[in-house]
Structures are given as C-alpha cells and as structure tokens.
mmCIF file with all atom_site columns, C-alpha atoms in Angstrom:
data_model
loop_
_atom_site.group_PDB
_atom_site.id
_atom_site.type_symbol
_atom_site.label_atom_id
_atom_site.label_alt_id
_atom_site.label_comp_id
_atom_site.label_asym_id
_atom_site.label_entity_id
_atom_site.label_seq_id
_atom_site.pdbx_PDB_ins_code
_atom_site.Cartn_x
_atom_site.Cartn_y
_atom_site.Cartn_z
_atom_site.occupancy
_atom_site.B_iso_or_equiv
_atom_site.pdbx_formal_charge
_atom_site.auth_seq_id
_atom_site.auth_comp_id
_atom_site.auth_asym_id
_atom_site.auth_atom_id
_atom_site.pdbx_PDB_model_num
ATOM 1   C CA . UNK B 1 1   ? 0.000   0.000   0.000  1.00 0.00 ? 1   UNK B CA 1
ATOM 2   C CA . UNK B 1 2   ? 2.636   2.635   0.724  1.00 0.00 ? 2   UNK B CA 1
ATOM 3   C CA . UNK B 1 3   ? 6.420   2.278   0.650  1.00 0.00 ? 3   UNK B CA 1
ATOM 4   C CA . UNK B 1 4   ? 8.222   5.249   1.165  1.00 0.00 ? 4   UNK B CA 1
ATOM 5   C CA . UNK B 1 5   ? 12.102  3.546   1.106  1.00 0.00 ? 5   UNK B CA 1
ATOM 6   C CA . UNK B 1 6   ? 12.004  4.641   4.774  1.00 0.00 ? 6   UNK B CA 1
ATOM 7   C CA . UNK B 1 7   ? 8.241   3.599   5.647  1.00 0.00 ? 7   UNK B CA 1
ATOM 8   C CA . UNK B 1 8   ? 6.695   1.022   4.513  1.00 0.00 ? 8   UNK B CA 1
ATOM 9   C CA . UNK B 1 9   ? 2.868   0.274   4.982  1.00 0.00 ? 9   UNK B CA 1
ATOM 10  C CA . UNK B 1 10  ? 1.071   -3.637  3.794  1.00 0.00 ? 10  UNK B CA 1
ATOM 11  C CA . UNK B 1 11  ? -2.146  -4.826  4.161  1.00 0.00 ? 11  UNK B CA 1
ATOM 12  C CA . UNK B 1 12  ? -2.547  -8.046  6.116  1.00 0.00 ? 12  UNK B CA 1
ATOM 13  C CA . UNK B 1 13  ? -5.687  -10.585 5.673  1.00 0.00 ? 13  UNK B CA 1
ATOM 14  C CA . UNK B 1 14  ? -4.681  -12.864 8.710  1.00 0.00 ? 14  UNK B CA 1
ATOM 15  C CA . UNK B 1 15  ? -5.518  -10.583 10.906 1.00 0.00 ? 15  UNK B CA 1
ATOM 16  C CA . UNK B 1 16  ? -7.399  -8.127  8.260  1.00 0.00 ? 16  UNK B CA 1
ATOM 17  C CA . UNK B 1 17  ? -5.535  -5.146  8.788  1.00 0.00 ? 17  UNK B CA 1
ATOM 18  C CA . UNK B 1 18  ? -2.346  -3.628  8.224  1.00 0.00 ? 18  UNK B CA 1
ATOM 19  C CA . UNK B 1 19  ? 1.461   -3.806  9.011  1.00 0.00 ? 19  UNK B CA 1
ATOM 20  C CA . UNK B 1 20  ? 3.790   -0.837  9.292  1.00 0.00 ? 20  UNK B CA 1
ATOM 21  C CA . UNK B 1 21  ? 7.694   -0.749  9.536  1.00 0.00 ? 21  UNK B CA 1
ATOM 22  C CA . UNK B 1 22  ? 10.800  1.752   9.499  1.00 0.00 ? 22  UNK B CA 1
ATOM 23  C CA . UNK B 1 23  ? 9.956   5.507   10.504 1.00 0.00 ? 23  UNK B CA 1
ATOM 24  C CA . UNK B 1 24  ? 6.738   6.928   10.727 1.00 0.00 ? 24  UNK B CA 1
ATOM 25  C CA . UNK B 1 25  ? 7.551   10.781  10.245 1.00 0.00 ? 25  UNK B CA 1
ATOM 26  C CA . UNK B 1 26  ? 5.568   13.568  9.554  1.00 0.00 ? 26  UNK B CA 1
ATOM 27  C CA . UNK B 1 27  ? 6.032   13.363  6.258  1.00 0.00 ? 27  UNK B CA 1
ATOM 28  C CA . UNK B 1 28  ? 4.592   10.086  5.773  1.00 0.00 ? 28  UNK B CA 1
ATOM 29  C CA . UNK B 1 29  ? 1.435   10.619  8.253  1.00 0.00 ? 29  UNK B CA 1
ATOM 30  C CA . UNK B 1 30  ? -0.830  11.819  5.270  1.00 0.00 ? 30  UNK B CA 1
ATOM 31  C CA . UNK B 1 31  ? 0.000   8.440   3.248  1.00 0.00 ? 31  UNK B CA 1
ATOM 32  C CA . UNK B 1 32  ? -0.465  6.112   6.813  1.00 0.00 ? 32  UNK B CA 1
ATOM 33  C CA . UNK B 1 33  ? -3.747  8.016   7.343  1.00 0.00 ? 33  UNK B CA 1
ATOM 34  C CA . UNK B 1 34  ? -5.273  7.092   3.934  1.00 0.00 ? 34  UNK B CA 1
ATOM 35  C CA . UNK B 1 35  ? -4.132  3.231   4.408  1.00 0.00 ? 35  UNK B CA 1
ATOM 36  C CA . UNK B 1 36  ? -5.978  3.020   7.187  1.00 0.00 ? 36  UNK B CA 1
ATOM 37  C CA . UNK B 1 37  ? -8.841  4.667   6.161  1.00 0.00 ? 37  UNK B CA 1
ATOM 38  C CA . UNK B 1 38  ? -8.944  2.827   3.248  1.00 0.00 ? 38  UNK B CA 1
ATOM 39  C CA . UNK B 1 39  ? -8.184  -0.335  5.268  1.00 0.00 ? 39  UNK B CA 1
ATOM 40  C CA . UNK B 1 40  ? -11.104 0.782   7.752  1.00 0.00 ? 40  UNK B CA 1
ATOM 41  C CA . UNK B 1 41  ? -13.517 0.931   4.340  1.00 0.00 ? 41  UNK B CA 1
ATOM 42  C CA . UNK B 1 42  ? -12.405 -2.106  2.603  1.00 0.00 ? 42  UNK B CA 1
ATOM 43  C CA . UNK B 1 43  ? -13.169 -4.034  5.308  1.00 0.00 ? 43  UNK B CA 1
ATOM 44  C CA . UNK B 1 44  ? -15.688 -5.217  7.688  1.00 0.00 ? 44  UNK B CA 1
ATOM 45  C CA . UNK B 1 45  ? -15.267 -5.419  11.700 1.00 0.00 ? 45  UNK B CA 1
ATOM 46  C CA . UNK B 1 46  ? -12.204 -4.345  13.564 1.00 0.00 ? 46  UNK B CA 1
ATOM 47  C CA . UNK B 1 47  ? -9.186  -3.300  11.957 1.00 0.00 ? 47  UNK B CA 1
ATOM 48  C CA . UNK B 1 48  ? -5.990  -4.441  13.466 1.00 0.00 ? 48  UNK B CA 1
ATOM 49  C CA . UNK B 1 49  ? -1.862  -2.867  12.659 1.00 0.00 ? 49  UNK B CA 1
ATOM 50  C CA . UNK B 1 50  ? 0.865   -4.334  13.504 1.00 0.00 ? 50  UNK B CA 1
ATOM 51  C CA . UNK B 1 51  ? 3.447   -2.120  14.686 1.00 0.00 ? 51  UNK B CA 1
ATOM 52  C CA . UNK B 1 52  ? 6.354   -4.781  15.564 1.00 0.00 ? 52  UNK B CA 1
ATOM 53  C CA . UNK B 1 53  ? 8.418   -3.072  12.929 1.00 0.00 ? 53  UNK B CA 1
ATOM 54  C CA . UNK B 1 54  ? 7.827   0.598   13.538 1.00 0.00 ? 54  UNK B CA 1
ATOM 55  C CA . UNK B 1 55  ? 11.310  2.327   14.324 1.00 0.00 ? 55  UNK B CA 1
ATOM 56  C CA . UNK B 1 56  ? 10.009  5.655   14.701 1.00 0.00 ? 56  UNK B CA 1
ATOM 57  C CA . UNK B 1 57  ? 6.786   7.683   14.903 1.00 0.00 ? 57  UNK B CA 1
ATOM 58  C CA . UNK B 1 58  ? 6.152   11.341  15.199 1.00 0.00 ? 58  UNK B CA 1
ATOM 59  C CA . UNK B 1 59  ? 3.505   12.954  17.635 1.00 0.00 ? 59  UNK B CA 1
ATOM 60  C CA . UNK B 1 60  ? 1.626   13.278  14.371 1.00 0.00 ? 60  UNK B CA 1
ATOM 61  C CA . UNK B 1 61  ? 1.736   9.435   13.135 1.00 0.00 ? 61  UNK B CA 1
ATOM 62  C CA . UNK B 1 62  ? 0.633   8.264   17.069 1.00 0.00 ? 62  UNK B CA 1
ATOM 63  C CA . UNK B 1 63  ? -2.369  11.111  16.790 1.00 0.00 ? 63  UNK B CA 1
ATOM 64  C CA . UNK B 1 64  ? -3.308  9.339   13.412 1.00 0.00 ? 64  UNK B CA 1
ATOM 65  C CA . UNK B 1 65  ? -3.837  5.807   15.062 1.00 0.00 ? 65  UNK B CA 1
ATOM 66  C CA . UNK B 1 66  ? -6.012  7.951   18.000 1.00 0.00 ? 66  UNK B CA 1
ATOM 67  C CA . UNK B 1 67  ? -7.875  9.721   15.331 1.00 0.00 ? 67  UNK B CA 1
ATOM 68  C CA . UNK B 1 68  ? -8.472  6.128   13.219 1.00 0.00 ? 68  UNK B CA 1
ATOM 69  C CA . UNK B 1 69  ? -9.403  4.537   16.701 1.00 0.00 ? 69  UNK B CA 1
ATOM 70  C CA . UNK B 1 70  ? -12.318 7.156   16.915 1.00 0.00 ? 70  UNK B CA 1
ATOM 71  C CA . UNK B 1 71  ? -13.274 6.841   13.361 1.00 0.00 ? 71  UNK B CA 1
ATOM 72  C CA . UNK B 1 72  ? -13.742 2.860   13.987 1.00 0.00 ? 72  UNK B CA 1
ATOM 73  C CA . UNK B 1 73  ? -15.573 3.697   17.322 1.00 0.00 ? 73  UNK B CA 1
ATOM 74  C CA . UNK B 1 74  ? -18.376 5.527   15.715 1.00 0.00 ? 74  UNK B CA 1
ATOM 75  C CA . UNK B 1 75  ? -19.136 2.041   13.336 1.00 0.00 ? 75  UNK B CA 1
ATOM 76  C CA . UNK B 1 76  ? -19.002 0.296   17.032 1.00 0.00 ? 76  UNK B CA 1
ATOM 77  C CA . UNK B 1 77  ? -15.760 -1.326  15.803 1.00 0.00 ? 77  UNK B CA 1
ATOM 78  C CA . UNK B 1 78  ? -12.108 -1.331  17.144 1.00 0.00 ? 78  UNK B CA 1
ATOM 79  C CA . UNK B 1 79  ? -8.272  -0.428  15.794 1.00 0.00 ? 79  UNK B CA 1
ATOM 80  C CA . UNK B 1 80  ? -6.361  -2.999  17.632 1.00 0.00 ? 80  UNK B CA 1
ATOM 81  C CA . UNK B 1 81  ? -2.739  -2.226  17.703 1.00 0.00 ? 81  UNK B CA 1
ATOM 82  C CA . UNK B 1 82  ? -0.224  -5.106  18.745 1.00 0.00 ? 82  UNK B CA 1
ATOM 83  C CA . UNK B 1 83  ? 3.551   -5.556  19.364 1.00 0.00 ? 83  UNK B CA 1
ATOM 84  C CA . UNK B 1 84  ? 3.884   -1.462  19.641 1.00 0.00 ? 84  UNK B CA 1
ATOM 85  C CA . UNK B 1 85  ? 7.003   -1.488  21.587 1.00 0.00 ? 85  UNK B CA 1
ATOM 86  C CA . UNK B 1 86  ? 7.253   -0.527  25.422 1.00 0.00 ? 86  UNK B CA 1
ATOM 87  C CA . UNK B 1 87  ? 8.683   3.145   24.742 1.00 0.00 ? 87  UNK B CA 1
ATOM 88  C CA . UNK B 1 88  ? 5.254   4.136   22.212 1.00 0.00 ? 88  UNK B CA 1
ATOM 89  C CA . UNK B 1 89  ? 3.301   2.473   24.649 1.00 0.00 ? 89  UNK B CA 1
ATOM 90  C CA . UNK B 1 90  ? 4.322   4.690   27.605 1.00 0.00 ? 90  UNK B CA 1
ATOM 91  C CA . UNK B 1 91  ? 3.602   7.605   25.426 1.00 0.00 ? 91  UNK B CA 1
ATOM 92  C CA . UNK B 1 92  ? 0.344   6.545   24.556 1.00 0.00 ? 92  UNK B CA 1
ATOM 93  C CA . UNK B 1 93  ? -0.222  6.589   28.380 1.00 0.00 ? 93  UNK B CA 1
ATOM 94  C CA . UNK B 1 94  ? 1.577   9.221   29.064 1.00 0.00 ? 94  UNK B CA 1
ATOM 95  C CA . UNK B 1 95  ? -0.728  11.327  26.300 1.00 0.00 ? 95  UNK B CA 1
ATOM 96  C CA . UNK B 1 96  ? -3.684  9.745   27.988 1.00 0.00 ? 96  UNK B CA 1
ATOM 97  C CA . UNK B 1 97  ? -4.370  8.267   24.864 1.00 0.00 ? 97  UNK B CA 1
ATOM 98  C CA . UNK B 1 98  ? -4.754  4.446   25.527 1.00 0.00 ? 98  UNK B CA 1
ATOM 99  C CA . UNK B 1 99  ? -8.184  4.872   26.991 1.00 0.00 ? 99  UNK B CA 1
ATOM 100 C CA . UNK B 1 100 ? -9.217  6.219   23.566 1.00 0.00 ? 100 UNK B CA 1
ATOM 101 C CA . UNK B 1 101 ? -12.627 4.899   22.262 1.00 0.00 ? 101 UNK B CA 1
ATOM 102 C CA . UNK B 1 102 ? -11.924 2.405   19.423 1.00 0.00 ? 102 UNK B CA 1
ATOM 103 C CA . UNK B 1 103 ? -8.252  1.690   20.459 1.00 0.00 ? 103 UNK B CA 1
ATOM 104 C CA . UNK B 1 104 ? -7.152  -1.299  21.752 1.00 0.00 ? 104 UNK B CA 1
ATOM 105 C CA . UNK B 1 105 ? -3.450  -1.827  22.935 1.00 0.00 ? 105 UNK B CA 1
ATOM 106 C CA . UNK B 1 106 ? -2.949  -5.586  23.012 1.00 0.00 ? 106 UNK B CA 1
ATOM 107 C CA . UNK B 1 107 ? -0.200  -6.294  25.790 1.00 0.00 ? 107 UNK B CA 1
ATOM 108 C CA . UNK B 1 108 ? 3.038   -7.960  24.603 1.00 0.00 ? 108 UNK B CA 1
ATOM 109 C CA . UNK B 1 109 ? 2.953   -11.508 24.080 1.00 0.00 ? 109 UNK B CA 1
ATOM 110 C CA . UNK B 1 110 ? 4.155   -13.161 27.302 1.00 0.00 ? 110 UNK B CA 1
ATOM 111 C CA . UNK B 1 111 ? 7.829   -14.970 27.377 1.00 0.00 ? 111 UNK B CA 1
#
C-alpha cells in the first residue's frame, strides 16, 4: 500500500488489517492516514496494525492511530494495535491516549 524507502505500509488478511515498519515521520502521516482509512472501508469489523516493525513515529503518526481509533468507534468497531514497543506504549499513556474509544493496545505476548 505505501512504501516510502524509509516507511513502509502492507495490508494483512490474517488478521485483516495492516502492518507498518521503518519511521513513521511527519512526512509520511498523510499516506499512513489514507491506508488506514482505506483499510477501515475495505473491510468489515475491527481493523488491526501491527506495529512490531515501527522504528520511529512522530507525535503526528501516534495522533493518526487515535484519530483512526475514533473513526472505527463511531461504526461500534475497534483499531487494535499489537507488538507497539514498550517506549510508544508509555507515550500513549503518558498522552492519555490508551483509553481512547476504538483503540485497543494488546499487551506484549508473554515470554
């Protein structure tokens, strides 16, 4: 869907969603926003994104997952975000941003 050389965004069917990797800048926000969005109208029930391969991300790529997460909330469904590392996690809470309607952070995977 969107490959930037430094960011690149795929869509996933297993779970239906989308994966992102490399550096989420400000730049690239604009292109991110539109795969999801497209992502979120392709497709029926929750939307999830893998973020196990996300290096960076502005203040302006984390406010485009919030602003999906709401989006998806007003359909009643959810943007479910998994293996978002510890550091964007804290900032999510630290924004207050994790008790955002729509937005699920799934918890690491146990080892």
């Amino acid at each position: 869907m969107v490959d930037t050389g430094g960011l690149v965004v795929l869509r996933t069917e297993q779970p239906p969603g989308l994966t992102v990797r490399g550096d989420l800048g400000p730049q690239q926000v604009r292109l991110f926003s539109e795969a999801l969005r497209t992502t979120a109208t392709e497709q029926e029930g929750d939307v999830y994104l893998d973020c196990g391969g996300l290096q960076v991300i502005s203040l302006e790529g984390l406010r485009a997952v919030v602003d999906a997460a709401i989006d998806l909330s007003h359909g009643d469904r959810t943007l479910i975000v998994h293996s978002l590392s510890p550091y964007f996690r804290r900032i999510f809470r630290l924004a207050q941003w994790e008790n955002t309607p729509g937005l699920v952070l799934e918890a690491p995977a146990e080892n």
